[in-house]
CSV table of C-alpha atoms in Angstrom, one decimal:
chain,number,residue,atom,x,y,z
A,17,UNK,CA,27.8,9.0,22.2
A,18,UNK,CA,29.8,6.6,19.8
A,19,UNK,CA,29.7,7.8,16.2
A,20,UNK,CA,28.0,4.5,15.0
A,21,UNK,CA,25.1,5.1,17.2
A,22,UNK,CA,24.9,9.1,16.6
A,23,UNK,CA,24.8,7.6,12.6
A,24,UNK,CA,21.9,5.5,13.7
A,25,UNK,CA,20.4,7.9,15.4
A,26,UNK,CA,20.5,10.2,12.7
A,27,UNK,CA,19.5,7.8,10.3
A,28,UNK,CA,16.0,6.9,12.1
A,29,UNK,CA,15.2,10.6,12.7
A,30,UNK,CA,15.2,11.1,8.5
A,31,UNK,CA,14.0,8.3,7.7
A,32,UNK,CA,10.9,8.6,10.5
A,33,UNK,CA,10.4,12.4,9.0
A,34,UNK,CA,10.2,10.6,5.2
A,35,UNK,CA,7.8,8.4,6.5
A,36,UNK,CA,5.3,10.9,8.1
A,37,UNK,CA,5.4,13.6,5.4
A,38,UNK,CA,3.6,10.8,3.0
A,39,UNK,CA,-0.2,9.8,3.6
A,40,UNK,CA,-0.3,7.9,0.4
A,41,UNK,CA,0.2,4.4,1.0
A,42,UNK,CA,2.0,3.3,-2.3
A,43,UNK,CA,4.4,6.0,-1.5
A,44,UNK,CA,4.5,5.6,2.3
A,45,UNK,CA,5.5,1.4,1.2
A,46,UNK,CA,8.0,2.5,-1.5
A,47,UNK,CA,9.9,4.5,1.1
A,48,UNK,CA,10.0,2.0,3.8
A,49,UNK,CA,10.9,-0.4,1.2
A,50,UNK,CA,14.0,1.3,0.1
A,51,UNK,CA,14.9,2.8,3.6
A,52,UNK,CA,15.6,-1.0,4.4
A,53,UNK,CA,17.4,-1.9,0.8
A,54,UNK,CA,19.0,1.0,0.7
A,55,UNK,CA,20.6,1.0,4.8
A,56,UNK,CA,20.4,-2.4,5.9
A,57,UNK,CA,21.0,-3.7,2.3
A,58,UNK,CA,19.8,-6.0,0.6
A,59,UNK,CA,18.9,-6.7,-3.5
A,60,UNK,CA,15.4,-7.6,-3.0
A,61,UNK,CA,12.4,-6.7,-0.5
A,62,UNK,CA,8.9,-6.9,0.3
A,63,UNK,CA,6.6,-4.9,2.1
A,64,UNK,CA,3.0,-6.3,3.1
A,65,UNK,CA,0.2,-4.4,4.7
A,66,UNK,CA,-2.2,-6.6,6.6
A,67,UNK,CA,-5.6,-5.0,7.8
A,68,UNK,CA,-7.3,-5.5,11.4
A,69,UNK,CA,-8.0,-8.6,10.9
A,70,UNK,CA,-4.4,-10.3,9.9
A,71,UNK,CA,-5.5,-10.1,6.4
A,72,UNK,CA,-3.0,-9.1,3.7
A,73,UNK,CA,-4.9,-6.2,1.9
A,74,UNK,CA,-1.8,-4.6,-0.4
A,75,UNK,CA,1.8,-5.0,-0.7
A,76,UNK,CA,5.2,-3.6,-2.4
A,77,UNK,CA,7.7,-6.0,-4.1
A,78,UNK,CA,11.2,-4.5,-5.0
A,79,UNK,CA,13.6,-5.9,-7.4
A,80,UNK,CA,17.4,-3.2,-6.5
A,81,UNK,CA,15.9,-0.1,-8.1
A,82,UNK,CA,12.5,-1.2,-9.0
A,83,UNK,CA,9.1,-1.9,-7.9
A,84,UNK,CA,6.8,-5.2,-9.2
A,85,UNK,CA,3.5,-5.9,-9.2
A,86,UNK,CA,2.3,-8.8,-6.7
A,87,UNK,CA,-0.5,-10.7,-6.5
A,88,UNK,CA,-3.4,-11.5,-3.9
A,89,UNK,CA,-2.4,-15.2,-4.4
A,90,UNK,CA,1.3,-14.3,-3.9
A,91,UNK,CA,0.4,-12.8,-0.9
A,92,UNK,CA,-1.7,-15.0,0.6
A,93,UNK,CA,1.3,-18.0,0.3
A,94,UNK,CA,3.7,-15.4,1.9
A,95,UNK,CA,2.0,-14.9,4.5
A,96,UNK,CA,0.4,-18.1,5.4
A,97,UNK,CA,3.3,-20.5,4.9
A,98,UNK,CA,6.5,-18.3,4.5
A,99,UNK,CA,8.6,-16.8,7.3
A,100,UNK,CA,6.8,-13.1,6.8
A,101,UNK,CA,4.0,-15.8,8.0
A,102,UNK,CA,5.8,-17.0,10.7
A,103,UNK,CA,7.3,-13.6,12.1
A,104,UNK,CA,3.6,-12.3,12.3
A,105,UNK,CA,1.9,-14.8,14.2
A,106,UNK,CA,5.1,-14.9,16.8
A,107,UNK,CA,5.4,-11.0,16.6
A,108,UNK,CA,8.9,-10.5,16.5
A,109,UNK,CA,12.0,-10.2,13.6
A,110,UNK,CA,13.7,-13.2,12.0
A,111,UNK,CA,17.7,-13.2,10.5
A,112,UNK,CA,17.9,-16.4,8.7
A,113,UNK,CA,21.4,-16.9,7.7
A,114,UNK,CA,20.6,-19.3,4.4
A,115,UNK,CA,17.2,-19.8,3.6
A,116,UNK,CA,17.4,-23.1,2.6
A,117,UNK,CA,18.3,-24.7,5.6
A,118,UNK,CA,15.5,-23.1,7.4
A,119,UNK,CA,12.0,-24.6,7.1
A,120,UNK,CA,10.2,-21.3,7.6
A,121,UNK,CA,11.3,-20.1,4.1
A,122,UNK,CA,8.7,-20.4,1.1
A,123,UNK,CA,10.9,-21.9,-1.3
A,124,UNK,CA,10.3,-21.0,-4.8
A,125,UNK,CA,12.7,-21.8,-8.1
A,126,UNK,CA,14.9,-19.3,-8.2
A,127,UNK,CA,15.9,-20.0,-4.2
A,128,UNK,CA,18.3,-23.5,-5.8
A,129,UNK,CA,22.0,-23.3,-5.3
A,130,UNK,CA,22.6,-22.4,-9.0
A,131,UNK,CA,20.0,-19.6,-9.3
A,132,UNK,CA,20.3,-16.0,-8.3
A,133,UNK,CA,17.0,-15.9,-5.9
A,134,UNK,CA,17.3,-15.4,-1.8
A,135,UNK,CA,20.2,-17.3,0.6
A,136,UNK,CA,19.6,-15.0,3.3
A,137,UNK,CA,16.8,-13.1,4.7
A,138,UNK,CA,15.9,-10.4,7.6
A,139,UNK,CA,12.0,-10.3,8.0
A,140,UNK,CA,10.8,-7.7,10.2
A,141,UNK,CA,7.1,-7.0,11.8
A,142,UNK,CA,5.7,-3.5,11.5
A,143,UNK,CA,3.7,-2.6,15.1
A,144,UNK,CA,1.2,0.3,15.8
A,145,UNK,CA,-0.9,0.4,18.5
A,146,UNK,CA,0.2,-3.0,19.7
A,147,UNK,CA,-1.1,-4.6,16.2
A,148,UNK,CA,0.8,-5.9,13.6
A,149,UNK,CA,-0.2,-3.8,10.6
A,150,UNK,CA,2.6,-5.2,8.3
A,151,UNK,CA,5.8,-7.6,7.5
A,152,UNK,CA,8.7,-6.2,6.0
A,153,UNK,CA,11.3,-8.5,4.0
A,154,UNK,CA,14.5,-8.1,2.8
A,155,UNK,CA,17.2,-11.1,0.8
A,156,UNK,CA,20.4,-10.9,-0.4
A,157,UNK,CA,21.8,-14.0,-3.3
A,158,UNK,CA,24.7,-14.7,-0.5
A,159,UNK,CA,24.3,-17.1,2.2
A,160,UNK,CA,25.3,-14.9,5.7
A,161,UNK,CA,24.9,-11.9,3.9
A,162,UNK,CA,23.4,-10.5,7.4
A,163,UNK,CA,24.3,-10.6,11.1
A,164,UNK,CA,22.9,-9.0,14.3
A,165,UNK,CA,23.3,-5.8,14.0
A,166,UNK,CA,21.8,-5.8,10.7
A,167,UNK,CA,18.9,-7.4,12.4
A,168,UNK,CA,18.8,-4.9,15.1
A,169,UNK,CA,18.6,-1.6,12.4
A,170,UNK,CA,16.3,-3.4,10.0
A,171,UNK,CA,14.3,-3.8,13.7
A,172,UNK,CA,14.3,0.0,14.5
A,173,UNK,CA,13.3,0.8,10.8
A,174,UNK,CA,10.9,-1.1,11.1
A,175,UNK,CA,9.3,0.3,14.7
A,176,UNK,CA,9.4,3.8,13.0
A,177,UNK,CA,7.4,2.8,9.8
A,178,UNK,CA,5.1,1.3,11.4
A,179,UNK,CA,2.3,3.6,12.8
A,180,UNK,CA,3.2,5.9,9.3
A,181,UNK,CA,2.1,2.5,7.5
A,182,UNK,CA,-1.1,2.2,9.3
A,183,UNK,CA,-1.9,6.0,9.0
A,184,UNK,CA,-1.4,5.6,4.9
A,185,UNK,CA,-3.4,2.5,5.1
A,186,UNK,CA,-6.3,3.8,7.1
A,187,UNK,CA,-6.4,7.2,4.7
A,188,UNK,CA,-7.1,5.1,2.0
A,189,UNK,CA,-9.5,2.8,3.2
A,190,UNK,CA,-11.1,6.2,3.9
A,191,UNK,CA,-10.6,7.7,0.6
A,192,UNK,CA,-11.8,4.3,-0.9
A,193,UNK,CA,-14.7,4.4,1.0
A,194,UNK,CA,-15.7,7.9,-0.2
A,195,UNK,CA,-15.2,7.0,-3.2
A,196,UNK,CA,-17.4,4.2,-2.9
A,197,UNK,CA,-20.0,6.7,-1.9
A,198,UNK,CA,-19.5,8.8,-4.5
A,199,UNK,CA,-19.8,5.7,-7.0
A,200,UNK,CA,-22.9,4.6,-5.7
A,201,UNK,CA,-24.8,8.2,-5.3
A,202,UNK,CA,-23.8,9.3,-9.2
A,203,UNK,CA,-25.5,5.6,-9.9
A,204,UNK,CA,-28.1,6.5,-8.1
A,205,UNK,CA,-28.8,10.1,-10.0
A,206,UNK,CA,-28.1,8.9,-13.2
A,207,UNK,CA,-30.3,5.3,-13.0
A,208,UNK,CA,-33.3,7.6,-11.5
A,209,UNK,CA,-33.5,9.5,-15.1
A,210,UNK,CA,-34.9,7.6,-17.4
A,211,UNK,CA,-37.3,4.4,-17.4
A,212,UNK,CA,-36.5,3.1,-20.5
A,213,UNK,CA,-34.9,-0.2,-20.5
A,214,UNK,CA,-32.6,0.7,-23.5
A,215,UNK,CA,-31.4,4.2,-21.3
A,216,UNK,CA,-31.3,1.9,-17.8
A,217,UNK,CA,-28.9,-0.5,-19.5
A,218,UNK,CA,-26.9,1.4,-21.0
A,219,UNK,CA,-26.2,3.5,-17.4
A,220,UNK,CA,-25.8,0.7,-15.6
A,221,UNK,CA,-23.2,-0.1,-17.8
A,222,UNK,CA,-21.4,3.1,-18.0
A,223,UNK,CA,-21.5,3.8,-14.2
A,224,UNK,CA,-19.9,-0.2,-14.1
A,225,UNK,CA,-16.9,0.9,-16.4
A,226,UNK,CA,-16.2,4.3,-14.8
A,227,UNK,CA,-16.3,2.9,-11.3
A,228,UNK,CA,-13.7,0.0,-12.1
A,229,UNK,CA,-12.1,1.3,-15.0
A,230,UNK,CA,-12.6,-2.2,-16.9
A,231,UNK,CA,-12.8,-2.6,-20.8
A,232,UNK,CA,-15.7,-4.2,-21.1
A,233,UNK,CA,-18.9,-4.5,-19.0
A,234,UNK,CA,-21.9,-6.9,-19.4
A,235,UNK,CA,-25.4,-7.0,-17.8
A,236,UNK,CA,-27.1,-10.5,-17.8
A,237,UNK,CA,-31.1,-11.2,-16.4
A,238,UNK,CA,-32.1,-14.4,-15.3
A,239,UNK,CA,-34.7,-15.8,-17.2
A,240,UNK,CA,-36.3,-19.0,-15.8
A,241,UNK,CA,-33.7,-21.9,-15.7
A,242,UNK,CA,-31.3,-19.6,-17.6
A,243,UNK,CA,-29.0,-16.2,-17.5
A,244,UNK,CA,-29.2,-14.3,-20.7
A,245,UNK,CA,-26.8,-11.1,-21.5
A,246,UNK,CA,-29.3,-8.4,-22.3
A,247,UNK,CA,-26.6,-5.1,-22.6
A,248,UNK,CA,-23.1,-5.1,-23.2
A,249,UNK,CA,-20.4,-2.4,-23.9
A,250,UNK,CA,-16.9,-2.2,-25.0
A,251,UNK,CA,-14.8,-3.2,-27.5
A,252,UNK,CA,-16.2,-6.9,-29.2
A,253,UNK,CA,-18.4,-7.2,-26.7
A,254,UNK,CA,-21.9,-6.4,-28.8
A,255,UNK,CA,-21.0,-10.6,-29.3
A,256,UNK,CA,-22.2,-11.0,-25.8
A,257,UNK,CA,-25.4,-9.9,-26.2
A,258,UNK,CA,-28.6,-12.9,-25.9
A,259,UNK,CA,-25.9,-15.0,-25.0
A,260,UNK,CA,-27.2,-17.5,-22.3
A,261,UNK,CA,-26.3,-20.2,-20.1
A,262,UNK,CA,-27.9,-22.4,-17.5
A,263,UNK,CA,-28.2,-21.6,-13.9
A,264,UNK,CA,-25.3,-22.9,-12.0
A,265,UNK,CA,-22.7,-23.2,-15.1
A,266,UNK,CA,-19.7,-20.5,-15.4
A,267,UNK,CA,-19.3,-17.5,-13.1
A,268,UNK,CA,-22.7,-15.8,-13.7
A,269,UNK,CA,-24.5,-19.0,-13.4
A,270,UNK,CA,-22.8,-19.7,-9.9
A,271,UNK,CA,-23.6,-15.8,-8.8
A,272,UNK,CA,-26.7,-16.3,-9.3
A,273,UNK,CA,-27.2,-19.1,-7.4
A,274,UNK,CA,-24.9,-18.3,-4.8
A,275,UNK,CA,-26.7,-14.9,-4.5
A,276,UNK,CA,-22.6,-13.5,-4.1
A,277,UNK,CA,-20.3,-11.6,-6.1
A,278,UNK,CA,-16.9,-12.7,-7.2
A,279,UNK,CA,-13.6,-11.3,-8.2
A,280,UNK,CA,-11.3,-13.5,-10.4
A,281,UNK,CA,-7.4,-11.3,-10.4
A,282,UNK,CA,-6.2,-13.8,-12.8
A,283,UNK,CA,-8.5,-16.2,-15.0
A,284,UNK,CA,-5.9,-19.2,-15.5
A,285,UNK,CA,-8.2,-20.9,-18.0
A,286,UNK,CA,-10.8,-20.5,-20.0
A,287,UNK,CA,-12.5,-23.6,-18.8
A,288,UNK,CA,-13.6,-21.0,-15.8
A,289,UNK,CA,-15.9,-19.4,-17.6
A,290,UNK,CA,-19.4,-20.2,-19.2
A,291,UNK,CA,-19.5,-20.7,-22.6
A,292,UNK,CA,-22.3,-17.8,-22.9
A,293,UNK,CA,-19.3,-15.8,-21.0
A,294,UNK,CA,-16.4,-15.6,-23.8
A,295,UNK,CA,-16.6,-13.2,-25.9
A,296,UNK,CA,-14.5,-14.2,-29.5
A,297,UNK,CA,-11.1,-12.2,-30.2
A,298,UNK,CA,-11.1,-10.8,-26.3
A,299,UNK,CA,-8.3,-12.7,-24.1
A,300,UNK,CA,-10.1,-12.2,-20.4
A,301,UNK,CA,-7.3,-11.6,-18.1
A,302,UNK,CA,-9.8,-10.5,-15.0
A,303,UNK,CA,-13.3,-10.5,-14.1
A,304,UNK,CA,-15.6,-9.3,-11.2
A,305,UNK,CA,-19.4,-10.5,-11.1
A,306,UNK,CA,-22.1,-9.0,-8.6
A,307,UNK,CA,-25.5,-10.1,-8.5
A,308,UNK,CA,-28.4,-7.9,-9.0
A,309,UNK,CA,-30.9,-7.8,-6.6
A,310,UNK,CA,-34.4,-6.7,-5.9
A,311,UNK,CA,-36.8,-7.6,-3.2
A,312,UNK,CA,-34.0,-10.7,-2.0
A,313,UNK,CA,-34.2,-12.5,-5.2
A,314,UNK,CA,-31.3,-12.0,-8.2
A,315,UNK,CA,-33.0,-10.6,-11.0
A,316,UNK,CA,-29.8,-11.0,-13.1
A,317,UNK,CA,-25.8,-10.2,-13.1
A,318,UNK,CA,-23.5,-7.6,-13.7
A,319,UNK,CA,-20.0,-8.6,-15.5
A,320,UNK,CA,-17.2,-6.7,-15.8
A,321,UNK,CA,-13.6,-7.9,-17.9
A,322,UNK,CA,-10.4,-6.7,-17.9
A,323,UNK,CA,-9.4,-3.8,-15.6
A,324,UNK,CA,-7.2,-1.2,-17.3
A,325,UNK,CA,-4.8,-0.9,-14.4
A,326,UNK,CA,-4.4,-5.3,-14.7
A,327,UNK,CA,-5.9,-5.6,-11.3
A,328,UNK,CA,-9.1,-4.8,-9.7
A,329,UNK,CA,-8.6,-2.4,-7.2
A,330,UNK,CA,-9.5,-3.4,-3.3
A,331,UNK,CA,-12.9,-1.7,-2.8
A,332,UNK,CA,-14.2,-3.1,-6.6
A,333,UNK,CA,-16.6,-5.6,-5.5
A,334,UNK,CA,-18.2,-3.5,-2.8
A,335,UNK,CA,-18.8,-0.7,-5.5
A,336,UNK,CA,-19.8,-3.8,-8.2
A,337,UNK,CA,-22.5,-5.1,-5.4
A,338,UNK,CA,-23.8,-1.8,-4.3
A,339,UNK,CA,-24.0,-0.7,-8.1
A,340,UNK,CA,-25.8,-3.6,-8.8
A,341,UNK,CA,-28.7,-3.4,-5.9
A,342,UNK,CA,-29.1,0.4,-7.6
A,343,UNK,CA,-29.4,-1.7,-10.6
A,344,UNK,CA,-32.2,-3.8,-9.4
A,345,UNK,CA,-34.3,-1.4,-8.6
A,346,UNK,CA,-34.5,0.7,-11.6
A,347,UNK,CA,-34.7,-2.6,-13.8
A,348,UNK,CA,-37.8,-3.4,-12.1
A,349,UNK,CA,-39.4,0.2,-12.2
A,350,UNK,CA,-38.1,-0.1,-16.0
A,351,UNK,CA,-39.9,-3.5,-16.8
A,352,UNK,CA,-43.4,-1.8,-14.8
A,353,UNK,CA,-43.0,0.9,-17.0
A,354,UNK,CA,-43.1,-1.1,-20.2
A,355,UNK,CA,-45.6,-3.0,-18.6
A,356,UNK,CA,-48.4,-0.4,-18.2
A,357,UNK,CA,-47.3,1.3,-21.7
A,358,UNK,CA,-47.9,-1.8,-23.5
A,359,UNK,CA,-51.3,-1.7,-21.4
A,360,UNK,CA,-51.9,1.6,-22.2
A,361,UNK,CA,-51.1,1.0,-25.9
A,362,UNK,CA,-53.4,-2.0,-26.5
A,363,UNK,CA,-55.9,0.3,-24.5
A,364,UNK,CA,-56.0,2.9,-27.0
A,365,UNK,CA,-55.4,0.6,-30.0
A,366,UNK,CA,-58.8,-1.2,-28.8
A,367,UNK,CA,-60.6,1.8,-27.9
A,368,UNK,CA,-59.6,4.1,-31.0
A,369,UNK,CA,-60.6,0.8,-33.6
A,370,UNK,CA,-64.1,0.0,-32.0
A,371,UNK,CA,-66.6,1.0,-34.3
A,372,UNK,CA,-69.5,1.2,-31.6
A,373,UNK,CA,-69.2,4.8,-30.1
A,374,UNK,CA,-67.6,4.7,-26.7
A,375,UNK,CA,-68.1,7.2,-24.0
A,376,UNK,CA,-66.2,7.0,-20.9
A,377,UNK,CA,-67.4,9.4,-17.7
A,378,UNK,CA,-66.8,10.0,-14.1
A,379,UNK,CA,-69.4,9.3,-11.0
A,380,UNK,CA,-70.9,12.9,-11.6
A,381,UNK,CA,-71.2,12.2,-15.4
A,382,UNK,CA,-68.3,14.2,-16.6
A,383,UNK,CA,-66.9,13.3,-19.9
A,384,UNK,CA,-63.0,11.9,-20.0
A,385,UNK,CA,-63.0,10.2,-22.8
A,386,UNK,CA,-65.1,9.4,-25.9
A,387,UNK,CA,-64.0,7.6,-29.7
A,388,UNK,CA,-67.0,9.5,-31.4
């Protein structure tokens, strides 16, 4: 056997075992990632995961030693007009010699002559069970940087990564959806409690920042034409609170009328947002909105601003909706509550002040209650 192929050879048997000893996807990407930087080479790479249904779901960005942050919007572009776009729909690698005299290349600023950015590319798709469950990329800043046979190992690379991709990827939709579960039967417990409004609030609240890790979470009812913020916690947000707008205007009006939630990664401008929705000396980076539900018909709006980790995490608005029909419920059983106390109040109050003796019996004649 040649000594170039026995080097091959041994190259895809370690890097195949690094692959498979990982389920966690961030991990499982990261080592892909620099498998191809590191033996094919390369000074810049991307790996994107796409789920069963050609959709880009996470990704990892490398710039030589290390790793960005990239977002959904990035993503989408890549895929949908760049050449990782291209190598996915026709399901097989791409070497383009100098990216920019090749049309299937996403040009962006740093790709001019002058700049440091890509000249030439090897884009590879990552197969599993005859899908495509992700597009790997890698770019040197030299035109012809690459050849054939660089093709052909970023190629075999790529075949061994991918079923260890869609393993890590189908582990944590599982753990996601667990958690999910978890999420949503703690808010469950915990909403089931109390009836007070002021204790119902203030859960739905805490069970919305724990689940999505965001500064600040808002709970908004809708209150004929308008939505008014009723409960609010974190830092500067108590300037929230009987905040309202009309139905229709900024992202809680248009959840409520759209009956749908929404997750905003990056809010470019204020303009966005209501202006019941900004909340003075808070700069909102990111915001997810569910609607609250009971019976088919929103009741009102849960916001939450700013996640900790910068970004929402995949499974967010599923837990944000499902926390927010929990939510629904116990609201109304909350308002019912305060509806047959107040009764029960102004029952007493009248009974206790009447100054003509009152004696209240059963249909045998038994006493149950009496002012005298």
């Amino acid at each position: 056997m040649p000594q170039d192929q026995r080097a091959v050879l041994e190259l895809l048997y370690k890097v195949s075992r690094e692959f498979a000893s990982a389920l966690d996807l961030r991990t499982v990407l990261t080592r892909v990632l620099f498998a191809a930087l590191n033996n094919v080479g390369g000074e810049r790479g991307t790996i994107i995961v796409m789920d069963d249904n050609g959709r880009a779901v996470d990704s990892a960005i490398a710039y030589g030693n290390q790793l960005r942050e990239s977002t959904t919007l990035q993503l989408r572009e890549t895929v949908e007009r760049g050449l990782a776009g291209w190598v996915v729909r026709q399901r097989q690698s791409a070497l383009v010699p100098d990216t920019s005299k090749d049309s299937r290349w996403l040009r962006r600023e740093d790709d001019a002559i002058d700049r440091s950015g890509a000249k030439s590319a090897i884009c590879a798709p990552l197969m599993a069970r005859e899908k495509v469950v992700g597009v790997m990329t890698i770019v040197h800043s030299v035109p012809n940087a690459y050849n054939d046979e660089h093709l052909e190992l970023m190629q075999a690379i790529a075949d061994q990564a991918g079923i260890a991709v869609l393993n890590a990827r189908l582990f944590s939709e599982s753990q996601r959806q667990a958690r999910v579960m978890t999420v949503l039967a703690e808010g469950a417990a915990n909403l089931s409690i109390s009836v007070r409004m002021e204790d119902i609030f203030e859960s739905i609240l805490s069970q919305t920042k724990q689940a999505l890790q965001v500064e600040i979470a808002a709970l908004a009812l809708v209150e004929g034409e308008n939505v008014v913020f009723r409960a609010a916690s974190g830092p500067r947000s108590e300037g929230l609170i009987l905040r309202r707008t009309k139905v229709g205007e900024g992202i809680i009006g248009l959840v409520v009328r759209e009956g749908r939630g929404v997750v905003i990664p990056a809010v470019a401008s204020e303009t966005l947002l209501a202006g019941a929705e900004k909340i003075p000396g808070v700069n909102v980076r990111a915001l997810a909105c569910a609607p609250i539900h009971f019976q088919g018909k929103v009741i009102g709006v849960i916001e939450a601003f700013n996640p900790i980790n910068k970004i929402f995490d995949p499974d967010s608005l599923l837990v944000l909706t499902g926390l927010g029909s929990l939510a629904g419920t116990a609201i109304q059983n909350g308002e019912l509550f305060q509806r047959l106390d107040l009764a029960r109040k102004r029952y007493l109050d009248l009974f206790d002040d009447s100054i003509d003796p009152i004696v209240i019996t059963d249909m045998e004649g038994k006493i149950l209650e009496a002012n005298l």
